[in-house]
PDB file of C-alpha atoms in Angstrom:
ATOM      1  CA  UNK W   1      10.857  32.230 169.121  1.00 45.00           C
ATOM      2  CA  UNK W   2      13.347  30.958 166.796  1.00 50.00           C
ATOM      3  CA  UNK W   3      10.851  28.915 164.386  1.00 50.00           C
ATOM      4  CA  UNK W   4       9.424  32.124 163.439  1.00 49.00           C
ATOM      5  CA  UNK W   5      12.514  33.640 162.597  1.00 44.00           C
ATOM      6  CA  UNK W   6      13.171  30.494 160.406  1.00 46.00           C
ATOM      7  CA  UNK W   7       9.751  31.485 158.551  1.00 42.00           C
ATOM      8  CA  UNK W   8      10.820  34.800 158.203  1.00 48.00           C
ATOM      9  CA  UNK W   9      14.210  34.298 156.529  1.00 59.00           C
ATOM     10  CA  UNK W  10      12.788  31.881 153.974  1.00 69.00           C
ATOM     11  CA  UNK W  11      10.426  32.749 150.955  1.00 76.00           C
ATOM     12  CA  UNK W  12      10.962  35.417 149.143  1.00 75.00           C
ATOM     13  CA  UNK W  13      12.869  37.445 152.224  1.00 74.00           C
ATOM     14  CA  UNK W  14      15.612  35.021 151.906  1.00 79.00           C
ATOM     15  CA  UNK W  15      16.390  36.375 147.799  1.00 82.00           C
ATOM     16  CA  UNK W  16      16.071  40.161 149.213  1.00 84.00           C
ATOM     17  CA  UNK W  17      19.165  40.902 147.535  1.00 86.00           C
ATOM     18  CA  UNK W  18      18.445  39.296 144.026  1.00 87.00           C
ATOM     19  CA  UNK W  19      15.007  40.918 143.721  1.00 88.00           C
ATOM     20  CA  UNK W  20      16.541  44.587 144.361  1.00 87.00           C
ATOM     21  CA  UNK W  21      18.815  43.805 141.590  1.00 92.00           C
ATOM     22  CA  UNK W  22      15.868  42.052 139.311  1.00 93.00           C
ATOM     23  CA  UNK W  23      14.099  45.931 140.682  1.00 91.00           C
ATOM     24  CA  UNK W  24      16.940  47.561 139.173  1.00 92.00           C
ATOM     25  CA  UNK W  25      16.899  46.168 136.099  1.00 95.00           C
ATOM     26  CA  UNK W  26      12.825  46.704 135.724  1.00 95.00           C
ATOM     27  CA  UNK W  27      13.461  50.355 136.630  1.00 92.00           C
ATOM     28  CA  UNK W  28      16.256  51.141 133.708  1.00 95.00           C
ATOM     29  CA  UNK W  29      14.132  49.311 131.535  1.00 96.00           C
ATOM     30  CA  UNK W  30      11.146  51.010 132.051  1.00 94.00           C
ATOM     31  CA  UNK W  31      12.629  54.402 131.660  1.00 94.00           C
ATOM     32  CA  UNK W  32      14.107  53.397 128.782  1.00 96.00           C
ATOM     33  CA  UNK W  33      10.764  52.152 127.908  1.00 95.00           C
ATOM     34  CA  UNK W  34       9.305  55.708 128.569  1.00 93.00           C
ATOM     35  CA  UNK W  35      12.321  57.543 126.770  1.00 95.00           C
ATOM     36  CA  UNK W  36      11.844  55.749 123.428  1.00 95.00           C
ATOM     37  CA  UNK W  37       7.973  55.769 123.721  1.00 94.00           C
ATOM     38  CA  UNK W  38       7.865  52.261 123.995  1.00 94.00           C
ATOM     39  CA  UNK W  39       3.663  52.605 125.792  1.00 91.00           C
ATOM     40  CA  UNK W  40       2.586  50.113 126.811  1.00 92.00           C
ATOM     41  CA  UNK W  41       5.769  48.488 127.801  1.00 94.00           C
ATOM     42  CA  UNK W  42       6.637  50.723 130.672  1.00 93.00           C
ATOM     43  CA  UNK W  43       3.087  49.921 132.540  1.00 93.00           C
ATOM     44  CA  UNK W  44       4.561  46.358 132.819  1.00 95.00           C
ATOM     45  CA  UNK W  45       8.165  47.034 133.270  1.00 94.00           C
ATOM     46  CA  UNK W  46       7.257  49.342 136.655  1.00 93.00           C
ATOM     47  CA  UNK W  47       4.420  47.558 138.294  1.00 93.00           C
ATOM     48  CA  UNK W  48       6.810  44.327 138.930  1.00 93.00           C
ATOM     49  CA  UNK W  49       9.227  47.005 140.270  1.00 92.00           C
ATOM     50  CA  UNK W  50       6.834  48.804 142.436  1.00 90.00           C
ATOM     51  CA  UNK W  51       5.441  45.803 143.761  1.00 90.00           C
ATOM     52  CA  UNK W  52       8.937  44.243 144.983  1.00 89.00           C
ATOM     53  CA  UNK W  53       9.706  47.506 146.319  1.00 86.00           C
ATOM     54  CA  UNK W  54       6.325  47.566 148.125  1.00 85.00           C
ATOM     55  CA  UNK W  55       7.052  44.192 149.562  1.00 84.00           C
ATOM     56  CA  UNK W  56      10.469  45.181 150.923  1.00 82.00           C
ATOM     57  CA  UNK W  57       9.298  48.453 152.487  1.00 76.00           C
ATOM     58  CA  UNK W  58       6.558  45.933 154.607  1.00 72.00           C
ATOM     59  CA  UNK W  59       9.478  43.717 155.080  1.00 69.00           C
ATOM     60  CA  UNK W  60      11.441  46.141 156.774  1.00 75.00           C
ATOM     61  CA  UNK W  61       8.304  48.527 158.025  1.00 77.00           C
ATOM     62  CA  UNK W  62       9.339  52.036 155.921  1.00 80.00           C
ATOM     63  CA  UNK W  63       5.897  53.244 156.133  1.00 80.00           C
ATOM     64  CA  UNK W  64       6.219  56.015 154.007  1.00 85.00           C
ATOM     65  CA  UNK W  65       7.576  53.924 150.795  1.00 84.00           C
ATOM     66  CA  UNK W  66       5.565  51.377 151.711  1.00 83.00           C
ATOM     67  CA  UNK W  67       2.525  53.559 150.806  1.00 87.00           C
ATOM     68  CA  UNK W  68       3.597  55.492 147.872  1.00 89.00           C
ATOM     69  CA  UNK W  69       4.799  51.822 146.181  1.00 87.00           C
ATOM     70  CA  UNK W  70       1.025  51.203 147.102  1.00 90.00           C
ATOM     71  CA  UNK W  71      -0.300  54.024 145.495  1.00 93.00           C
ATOM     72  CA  UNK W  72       1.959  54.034 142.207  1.00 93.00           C
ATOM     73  CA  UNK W  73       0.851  49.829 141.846  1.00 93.00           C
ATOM     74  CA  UNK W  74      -2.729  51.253 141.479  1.00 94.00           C
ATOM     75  CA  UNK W  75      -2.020  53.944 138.856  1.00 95.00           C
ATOM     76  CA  UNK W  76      -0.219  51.307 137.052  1.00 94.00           C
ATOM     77  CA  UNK W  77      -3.083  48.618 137.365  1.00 95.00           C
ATOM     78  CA  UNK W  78      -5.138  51.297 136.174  1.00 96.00           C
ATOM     79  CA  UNK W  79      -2.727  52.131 133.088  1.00 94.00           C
ATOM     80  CA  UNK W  80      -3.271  48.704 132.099  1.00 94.00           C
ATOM     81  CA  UNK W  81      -6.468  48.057 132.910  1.00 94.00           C
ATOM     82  CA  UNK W  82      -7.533  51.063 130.583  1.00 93.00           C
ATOM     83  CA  UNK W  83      -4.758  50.311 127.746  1.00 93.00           C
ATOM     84  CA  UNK W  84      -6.740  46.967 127.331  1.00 93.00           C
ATOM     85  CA  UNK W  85     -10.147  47.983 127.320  1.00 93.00           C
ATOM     86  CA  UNK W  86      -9.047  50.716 124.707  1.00 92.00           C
ATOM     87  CA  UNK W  87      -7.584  48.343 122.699  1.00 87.00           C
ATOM     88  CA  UNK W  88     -10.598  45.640 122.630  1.00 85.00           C
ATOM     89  CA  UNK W  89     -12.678  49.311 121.727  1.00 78.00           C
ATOM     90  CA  UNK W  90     -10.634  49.661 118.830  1.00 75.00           C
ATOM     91  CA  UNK W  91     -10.245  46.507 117.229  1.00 56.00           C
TER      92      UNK W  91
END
């Protein structure tokens, strides 16, 4: 029993607070990114944030954020997905 307790305070769970800070930070950017217009740069500024907050809503099983972090990753894989094909159509 207590080995896997060991695994699950290392990794990444063991920085849990640092990364909701580094998620802070990516959030106020990004809406600062989306105030000033600043597209592209808030697709890559939120899908680092959604995806640590993803991660810690599995770590700590909130089902509900869990899936909506889920859901907002894929608009913003899409966002960039389709910001680069646009751009190799234009050039």
């Amino acid at each position: 029993m207590r080995p896997a307790l060991r695994l699950r305070e290392g990794g990444l769970a063991a920085y849990q607070q640092e990364m909701k800070w580094v998620a802070l930070a990516l959030g106020i950017a990004s809406t600062i990114a989306i105030v000033q217009n600043w597209y592209p740069l808030n697709l890559f500024l939120s899908l680092p944030f959604c995806m640590i907050w993803a991660y810690h809503a599995w770590l700590h099983t909130e089902r509900q954020l869990k899936y909506l972090n889920i859901m907002f990753t894929g608009f913003y894989l899409y966002g960039i997905a389709r910001y680069f094909l646009v751009s190799q159509g234009q050039g």
